[in-house]
Amino acid sequence: MERTVGTVTRGLRCPIINEGDSIESIVVETVLNSANKEKFDIQDKDIVAITESIVARSQGNYATIDQIAADVKTKFGNETIGVIFPILSRNRFSNILKGIARGAKKIVLMLSYPSDEVGNHLISLDLLDEKGINPWTDTLSETQFRELFGFGKHRFTGVDYVEFYKDLIAEEGTECEVIFSQKPKTILDYTKNVLTCDIHTRQRTKRILENAGAERVYTLDDILSSSVDGSGYNEQYGLLGSNKSTEEGIKLFPRNCQPVVDKIQTMIKDETGKNVEVMVYGDGAFKDPVGKIWELADPVVSPAFTAGLDGTPNEVKLKYLADNNFSELRGEELEQAIKAHIDNKEDDLVGAMEAQGTTPRQLTDLIGSLADLTSGSGDKGTPIVYIQGYFDNFTK
């Protein structure tokens, strides 16, 4: 019987992961058990996607606010620190900010506006237009910002982030001044010692500051890039990708993930004879149309994946072929012509008209987004996602 289903995505439930657990064994056992109970066959080119959170939990990759503070103090001494371009997030940044404040004498907090890097808005573009303010040229003090825009709460969280962040710093007994600017160099009017907290633009920001005369510039991936007083760490990403775990701690992005995915692939091959692909995923890479939030607050969608997930899709647009190449055909004849075209398509379709409208993003970004939407960020309890048929096309 001809197949009537293409890609199938399943969220798999597994035990709660704790430090010291064998993440590889738990993932493999979960996949095999689910396949048996749900009656699906494990096939070559299936994909096992594992959320970064359970990998980090198994590694015990945690740190305290005090350990963040110690690293900040070591790097900046007793200088005023310019903390610039943080994202607006209780989960992602509140405990990081507490740690920075605990290790500093004074903070000049520079917020980008109208929104942060991932699209959380302090104010709307319409309000900017109404007030005649240009964030690329106009630097605002906290007083000026309030006079122009008042007090506004985030539509999803109900938090006034200016007030929230300022209060967090004050609670640590640290002096704080808040300013608003889109220009990295603005902070140098207040201090030459800067911790730039943006994620995807951090290297550009650092370069601009160093070229403009900053004395010490660190990015979030420099903080806890090695263990401090026994803390967890991430040598590549530091604090990037971390989440709040307790009121006094954070969970860091997992480290050394490549051996994990490679071992899982080998274990499943040993058990089933099938060569599945495996990846660790964090945030998906998509934008919410209502809140305008770009989901990707992690430094990458996938910190590790097996070789078969490298690269981008190489697909043609079926409707383009039907409307153009084979517009005179119908029914079975049209179907067979399109299948033959797919079977004989070029290995590289970049620039080809028949590929327009497809999505030549990294496979891991696409699959990670699919997995993130499947597992969710709440109480679904499915941190392992099993994907079948992703690499199939119309000919299969």
Short mmCIF file of C-alpha atoms in Angstrom, two decimals:
data_model
loop_
_atom_site.label_atom_id
_atom_site.label_comp_id
_atom_site.label_asym_id
_atom_site.label_seq_id
_atom_site.Cartn_x
_atom_site.Cartn_y
_atom_site.Cartn_z
CA MET A 1 0.00 0.00 0.00
CA GLU A 2 1.30 3.45 -0.89
CA ARG A 3 2.43 5.60 2.02
CA THR A 4 0.11 8.45 2.90
CA VAL A 5 2.26 10.08 5.61
CA GLY A 6 5.51 12.02 5.31
CA THR A 7 7.33 13.36 8.37
CA VAL A 8 6.17 12.06 11.75
CA THR A 9 7.34 13.67 14.99
CA ARG A 10 6.87 12.06 18.39
CA GLY A 11 7.64 13.55 21.79
CA LEU A 12 8.96 10.75 24.00
CA ARG A 13 8.55 10.64 27.77
CA CYS A 14 11.53 9.62 29.84
CA PRO A 15 12.49 9.56 33.54
CA ILE A 16 13.45 12.78 35.31
CA ILE A 17 17.19 13.21 34.69
CA ASN A 18 19.54 13.90 37.59
CA GLU A 19 23.25 14.56 37.90
CA GLY A 20 25.33 11.45 37.23
CA ASP A 21 22.66 9.63 35.20
CA SER A 22 23.84 8.01 31.99
CA ILE A 23 22.06 10.21 29.48
CA GLU A 24 23.08 7.93 26.62
CA SER A 25 21.55 4.80 28.21
CA ILE A 26 18.36 6.61 29.21
CA VAL A 27 17.86 8.03 25.71
CA VAL A 28 18.44 4.67 24.00
CA GLU A 29 16.19 2.81 26.44
CA THR A 30 13.47 5.43 25.98
CA VAL A 31 13.61 5.18 22.18
CA LEU A 32 13.57 1.37 22.14
CA ASN A 33 10.79 1.17 24.73
CA SER A 34 8.65 3.72 22.87
CA ALA A 35 9.13 1.93 19.55
CA ASN A 36 8.02 -1.31 21.15
CA LYS A 37 4.99 0.09 22.96
CA GLU A 38 3.82 2.44 20.19
CA LYS A 39 4.49 -0.09 17.41
CA PHE A 40 6.78 1.91 15.14
CA ASP A 41 9.91 0.59 13.45
CA ILE A 42 13.27 2.26 13.87
CA GLN A 43 14.62 3.07 10.40
CA ASP A 44 17.80 4.41 8.84
CA LYS A 45 17.85 8.24 8.79
CA ASP A 46 15.39 8.58 11.68
CA ILE A 47 16.37 11.41 14.02
CA VAL A 48 16.70 11.41 17.81
CA ALA A 49 16.65 14.97 19.18
CA ILE A 50 17.50 15.53 22.85
CA THR A 51 16.85 18.78 24.65
CA GLU A 52 19.98 20.45 26.00
CA SER A 53 18.44 20.70 29.44
CA ILE A 54 18.57 16.99 30.25
CA VAL A 55 22.13 16.73 28.94
CA ALA A 56 23.23 19.58 31.23
CA ARG A 57 21.31 18.05 34.15
CA SER A 58 23.07 14.72 33.70
CA GLN A 59 26.40 16.55 33.65
CA GLY A 60 25.54 18.53 36.78
CA ASN A 61 26.45 21.68 34.88
CA TYR A 62 25.24 24.21 37.43
CA ALA A 63 26.62 27.34 39.05
CA THR A 64 25.61 29.67 41.87
CA ILE A 65 25.15 33.42 41.84
CA ASP A 66 28.15 33.67 44.17
CA GLN A 67 30.32 31.82 41.63
CA ILE A 68 29.22 34.19 38.87
CA ALA A 69 30.03 37.12 41.17
CA ALA A 70 33.49 35.74 41.90
CA ASP A 71 34.33 35.46 38.20
CA VAL A 72 33.02 38.97 37.50
CA LYS A 73 35.08 40.40 40.35
CA THR A 74 38.20 38.61 39.12
CA LYS A 75 37.80 40.03 35.63
CA PHE A 76 36.76 43.59 36.47
CA GLY A 77 38.17 44.25 39.93
CA ASN A 78 36.49 47.12 41.72
CA GLU A 79 35.66 49.13 38.60
CA THR A 80 32.29 50.43 37.45
CA ILE A 81 30.97 47.89 34.94
CA GLY A 82 28.95 48.78 31.88
CA VAL A 83 26.45 45.96 31.40
CA ILE A 84 25.08 46.40 27.92
CA PHE A 85 22.46 44.83 25.65
CA PRO A 86 21.01 42.14 27.96
CA ILE A 87 17.92 40.32 26.80
CA LEU A 88 14.74 40.98 28.78
CA SER A 89 14.09 37.66 30.48
CA ARG A 90 13.53 36.54 34.06
CA ASN A 91 14.51 32.98 33.17
CA ARG A 92 17.56 33.83 31.08
CA PHE A 93 19.07 36.89 32.69
CA SER A 94 17.77 37.67 36.18
CA ASN A 95 20.18 35.41 38.06
CA ILE A 96 23.05 36.37 35.77
CA LEU A 97 22.36 40.02 36.58
CA LYS A 98 22.28 39.22 40.30
CA GLY A 99 25.70 37.62 39.98
CA ILE A 100 27.12 40.56 38.06
CA ALA A 101 25.73 43.01 40.61
CA ARG A 102 27.05 40.94 43.52
CA GLY A 103 30.53 41.20 42.04
CA ALA A 104 30.44 44.92 41.19
CA LYS A 105 30.58 48.26 42.99
CA LYS A 106 28.49 50.09 40.41
CA ILE A 107 26.69 49.07 37.22
CA VAL A 108 25.72 51.25 34.31
CA LEU A 109 22.95 49.20 32.70
CA MET A 110 22.51 50.05 29.02
CA LEU A 111 19.36 48.65 27.47
CA SER A 112 18.72 48.56 23.76
CA TYR A 113 15.40 50.01 22.65
CA PRO A 114 12.70 49.71 21.37
CA SER A 115 13.47 45.99 21.88
CA ASP A 116 16.21 43.64 22.97
CA GLU A 117 18.18 41.46 20.59
CA VAL A 118 15.58 38.69 20.46
CA GLY A 119 12.56 40.94 20.03
CA ASN A 120 11.25 41.57 23.56
CA HIS A 121 9.91 45.11 23.32
CA LEU A 122 10.22 47.84 25.91
CA ILE A 123 8.12 50.13 23.71
CA SER A 124 6.49 49.88 20.30
CA LEU A 125 7.80 51.28 17.03
CA ASP A 126 4.61 53.31 16.76
CA LEU A 127 5.36 54.99 20.09
CA LEU A 128 8.87 55.81 18.91
CA ASP A 129 7.42 57.45 15.83
CA GLU A 130 4.88 59.36 17.87
CA LYS A 131 7.58 60.78 20.15
CA GLY A 132 10.03 61.49 17.31
CA ILE A 133 12.81 59.42 18.86
CA ASN A 134 15.50 57.64 16.84
CA PRO A 135 17.14 54.83 18.86
CA TRP A 136 20.12 54.77 16.50
CA THR A 137 21.03 58.35 17.32
CA ASP A 138 19.29 59.23 20.60
CA THR A 139 20.67 58.19 23.98
CA LEU A 140 18.16 58.45 26.82
CA SER A 141 18.57 58.57 30.57
CA GLU A 142 16.09 56.68 32.72
CA THR A 143 14.34 59.94 33.55
CA GLN A 144 14.04 60.91 29.88
CA PHE A 145 12.79 57.43 28.98
CA ARG A 146 10.08 57.57 31.64
CA GLU A 147 9.03 61.10 30.66
CA LEU A 148 8.66 60.01 27.04
CA PHE A 149 7.24 56.52 27.40
CA GLY A 150 6.07 56.08 30.98
CA PHE A 151 5.93 52.65 32.60
CA GLY A 152 5.18 49.72 30.33
CA LYS A 153 4.80 46.02 31.07
CA HIS A 154 5.84 43.19 28.75
CA ARG A 155 2.71 41.77 27.12
CA PHE A 156 3.61 38.15 27.90
CA THR A 157 5.22 38.41 31.35
CA GLY A 158 3.54 41.49 32.83
CA VAL A 159 6.96 42.77 33.93
CA ASP A 160 8.38 46.27 33.61
CA TYR A 161 11.93 45.15 32.85
CA VAL A 162 13.55 48.51 33.50
CA GLU A 163 12.20 48.53 37.03
CA PHE A 164 12.75 44.77 37.48
CA TYR A 165 16.43 44.84 36.51
CA LYS A 166 17.15 48.01 38.45
CA ASP A 167 15.58 46.51 41.58
CA LEU A 168 17.60 43.29 41.19
CA ILE A 169 20.82 45.31 41.17
CA ALA A 170 19.75 47.46 44.13
CA GLU A 171 18.87 44.34 46.16
CA GLU A 172 22.53 43.30 45.87
CA GLY A 173 23.59 46.61 47.42
CA THR A 174 25.08 47.83 44.13
CA GLU A 175 24.70 51.31 42.71
CA CYS A 176 22.92 51.39 39.35
CA GLU A 177 22.41 53.87 36.55
CA VAL A 178 20.16 52.97 33.61
CA ILE A 179 20.57 54.38 30.11
CA PHE A 180 19.07 53.50 26.72
CA SER A 181 21.00 53.30 23.46
CA GLN A 182 21.53 51.12 20.40
CA LYS A 183 25.14 52.23 19.97
CA PRO A 184 27.80 50.16 21.75
CA LYS A 185 30.17 53.14 22.04
CA THR A 186 27.66 55.06 24.16
CA ILE A 187 28.71 53.09 27.23
CA LEU A 188 32.27 54.43 26.99
CA ASP A 189 31.01 57.84 28.11
CA TYR A 190 30.27 56.19 31.47
CA THR A 191 32.96 53.51 31.90
CA LYS A 192 35.76 51.83 29.95
CA ASN A 193 35.01 48.43 31.50
CA VAL A 194 32.23 46.61 29.72
CA LEU A 195 30.41 43.30 29.91
CA THR A 196 28.47 42.98 26.68
CA CYS A 197 25.52 40.63 27.12
CA ASP A 198 24.18 40.31 23.59
CA ILE A 199 24.17 36.81 22.13
CA HIS A 200 24.40 36.64 18.36
CA THR A 201 26.03 40.05 17.83
CA ARG A 202 28.52 39.86 20.71
CA GLN A 203 31.72 39.65 18.66
CA ARG A 204 30.80 42.71 16.61
CA THR A 205 29.92 44.63 19.77
CA LYS A 206 33.22 43.66 21.36
CA ARG A 207 35.19 44.71 18.29
CA ILE A 208 33.48 48.12 18.18
CA LEU A 209 34.19 48.75 21.86
CA GLU A 210 37.83 47.69 21.70
CA ASN A 211 38.43 49.83 18.61
CA ALA A 212 36.80 52.78 20.40
CA GLY A 213 39.16 52.61 23.38
CA ALA A 214 37.51 50.31 25.92
CA GLU A 215 40.00 49.06 28.50
CA ARG A 216 38.39 45.74 29.41
CA VAL A 217 35.65 44.09 27.38
CA TYR A 218 34.18 40.69 28.16
CA THR A 219 31.22 38.87 26.66
CA LEU A 220 28.94 36.45 28.48
CA ASP A 221 30.81 33.52 26.97
CA ASP A 222 33.89 34.71 28.90
CA ILE A 223 32.12 34.34 32.27
CA LEU A 224 32.29 30.80 33.71
CA SER A 225 34.19 29.57 30.70
CA SER A 226 36.15 27.58 33.28
CA SER A 227 35.19 26.34 36.73
CA VAL A 228 35.11 28.89 39.54
CA ASP A 229 35.16 27.54 43.10
CA GLY A 230 33.93 24.16 41.84
CA SER A 231 31.18 25.52 39.61
CA GLY A 232 29.94 24.07 36.38
CA TYR A 233 31.20 25.84 33.27
CA ASN A 234 31.10 25.89 29.51
CA GLU A 235 34.45 26.47 27.83
CA GLN A 236 32.80 27.56 24.57
CA TYR A 237 29.71 29.48 25.66
CA GLY A 238 30.23 30.48 29.30
CA LEU A 239 26.93 31.90 30.58
CA LEU A 240 25.30 31.94 27.16
CA GLY A 241 22.42 29.51 26.96
CA SER A 242 22.00 29.30 30.74
CA ASN A 243 18.68 29.26 32.55
CA LYS A 244 17.52 30.03 36.07
CA SER A 245 17.43 26.83 38.14
CA THR A 246 16.87 28.11 41.70
CA GLU A 247 16.73 31.53 43.33
CA GLU A 248 20.49 31.28 43.87
CA GLY A 249 21.61 29.24 40.86
CA ILE A 250 21.62 28.65 37.13
CA LYS A 251 21.85 25.67 34.81
CA LEU A 252 24.51 26.19 32.15
CA PHE A 253 24.39 25.13 28.51
CA PRO A 254 25.73 21.55 28.28
CA ARG A 255 29.36 21.02 27.39
CA ASN A 256 31.18 18.34 25.40
CA CYS A 257 28.02 17.11 23.68
CA GLN A 258 29.58 15.52 20.59
CA PRO A 259 30.60 12.30 22.38
CA VAL A 260 27.03 12.05 23.70
CA VAL A 261 25.35 12.09 20.28
CA ASP A 262 27.99 9.83 18.74
CA LYS A 263 27.59 7.26 21.51
CA ILE A 264 23.79 7.25 21.25
CA GLN A 265 24.04 6.69 17.51
CA THR A 266 26.43 3.77 18.04
CA MET A 267 24.28 2.21 20.78
CA ILE A 268 21.13 2.30 18.65
CA LYS A 269 23.05 0.84 15.71
CA ASP A 270 24.27 -1.99 17.95
CA GLU A 271 20.73 -2.69 19.18
CA THR A 272 18.80 -2.34 15.90
CA GLY A 273 21.25 -2.39 13.01
CA LYS A 274 19.84 0.99 11.94
CA ASN A 275 21.83 4.18 11.46
CA VAL A 276 19.84 6.99 13.07
CA GLU A 277 20.97 10.60 13.36
CA VAL A 278 21.21 12.26 16.77
CA MET A 279 21.30 15.88 17.88
CA VAL A 280 21.16 17.96 21.04
CA TYR A 281 18.87 20.97 20.65
CA GLY A 282 18.06 24.11 22.61
CA ASP A 283 15.84 26.95 21.45
CA GLY A 284 14.28 26.75 18.03
CA ALA A 285 14.97 29.51 15.53
CA PHE A 286 11.62 31.08 14.75
CA LYS A 287 9.79 34.34 15.39
CA ASP A 288 6.50 34.78 17.20
CA PRO A 289 4.17 36.94 15.09
CA VAL A 290 2.29 38.38 18.08
CA GLY A 291 5.02 39.11 20.61
CA LYS A 292 7.65 39.72 17.88
CA ILE A 293 10.04 37.52 19.86
CA TRP A 294 12.73 35.64 18.00
CA GLU A 295 12.91 32.44 20.02
CA LEU A 296 16.67 31.85 19.80
CA ALA A 297 18.11 32.97 23.15
CA ASP A 298 20.64 30.12 23.09
CA PRO A 299 23.94 30.76 21.30
CA VAL A 300 23.12 28.00 18.77
CA VAL A 301 20.14 25.76 18.09
CA SER A 302 22.26 22.62 18.27
CA PRO A 303 25.60 22.34 20.09
CA ALA A 304 26.25 18.84 18.72
CA PHE A 305 24.89 16.52 16.04
CA THR A 306 25.91 13.46 14.06
CA ALA A 307 27.40 13.81 10.58
CA GLY A 308 24.20 13.11 8.65
CA LEU A 309 22.62 16.31 9.98
CA ASP A 310 25.31 18.59 8.59
CA GLY A 311 24.36 20.91 5.73
CA THR A 312 21.14 22.30 4.29
CA PRO A 313 18.12 20.86 2.45
CA ASN A 314 18.32 20.54 -1.33
CA GLU A 315 14.70 20.66 -2.37
CA VAL A 316 12.55 21.71 -5.31
CA LYS A 317 9.15 23.38 -5.05
CA LEU A 318 6.41 20.98 -6.17
CA LYS A 319 3.92 23.70 -7.02
CA TYR A 320 6.54 25.46 -9.17
CA LEU A 321 7.12 22.28 -11.16
CA ALA A 322 3.37 21.71 -11.52
CA ASP A 323 2.69 25.30 -12.64
CA ASN A 324 5.72 25.67 -14.92
CA ASN A 325 7.76 22.65 -16.02
CA PHE A 326 4.78 20.31 -16.32
CA SER A 327 1.80 22.66 -16.55
CA GLU A 328 0.26 20.67 -19.42
CA LEU A 329 0.14 17.41 -17.44
CA ARG A 330 -2.50 16.09 -15.05
CA GLY A 331 -3.08 13.14 -12.75
CA GLU A 332 -0.78 10.15 -12.84
CA GLU A 333 1.24 11.58 -15.72
CA LEU A 334 1.97 14.78 -13.73
CA GLU A 335 2.87 12.79 -10.62
CA GLN A 336 5.31 10.57 -12.48
CA ALA A 337 6.95 13.54 -14.23
CA ILE A 338 7.51 15.34 -10.92
CA LYS A 339 8.91 12.18 -9.28
CA ALA A 340 11.31 11.68 -12.18
CA HIS A 341 12.42 15.32 -11.90
CA ILE A 342 13.09 14.93 -8.17
CA ASP A 343 15.06 11.73 -8.74
CA ASN A 344 17.30 13.54 -11.21
CA LYS A 345 17.60 16.96 -9.54
CA GLU A 346 20.98 18.67 -9.27
CA ASP A 347 23.05 18.17 -6.15
CA ASP A 348 23.20 21.93 -5.60
CA LEU A 349 20.04 23.91 -6.39
CA VAL A 350 21.21 27.27 -5.01
CA GLY A 351 19.88 29.96 -7.36
CA ALA A 352 17.68 27.58 -9.36
CA MET A 353 14.18 28.88 -10.06
CA GLU A 354 12.62 25.55 -9.16
CA ALA A 355 14.06 25.86 -5.64
CA GLN A 356 12.70 29.34 -4.95
CA GLY A 357 10.55 29.48 -1.85
CA THR A 358 12.19 26.46 -0.25
CA THR A 359 14.08 26.92 3.03
CA PRO A 360 17.85 26.43 2.64
CA ARG A 361 18.58 26.90 6.33
CA GLN A 362 20.84 24.60 8.28
CA LEU A 363 19.23 21.22 8.81
CA THR A 364 19.92 21.41 12.54
CA ASP A 365 18.16 24.79 12.77
CA LEU A 366 15.08 23.45 11.01
CA ILE A 367 14.98 20.16 12.89
CA GLY A 368 15.80 21.84 16.20
CA SER A 369 12.87 24.20 15.71
CA LEU A 370 10.59 21.25 14.96
CA ALA A 371 11.84 19.44 18.07
CA ASP A 372 11.52 22.54 20.28
CA LEU A 373 7.91 23.08 19.22
CA THR A 374 7.17 19.41 19.83
CA SER A 375 8.72 19.19 23.30
CA GLY A 376 7.52 22.62 24.40
CA SER A 377 8.98 24.57 27.31
CA GLY A 378 6.55 23.59 30.05
CA ASP A 379 5.16 20.39 31.49
CA LYS A 380 4.80 18.09 28.48
CA GLY A 381 7.51 15.83 29.87
CA THR A 382 8.87 14.86 26.45
CA PRO A 383 12.50 16.04 26.32
CA ILE A 384 13.37 13.46 23.66
CA VAL A 385 11.87 13.87 20.20
CA TYR A 386 11.84 11.08 17.64
CA ILE A 387 11.44 12.16 14.02
CA GLN A 388 10.78 9.85 11.07
CA GLY A 389 10.54 10.59 7.37
CA TYR A 390 12.24 13.96 7.55
CA PHE A 391 14.57 13.14 4.67
CA ASP A 392 11.85 11.57 2.51
CA ASN A 393 10.44 13.37 -0.51
CA PHE A 394 7.52 12.93 -2.91
CA THR A 395 9.20 9.95 -4.58
CA LYS A 396 9.34 7.79 -1.43
#
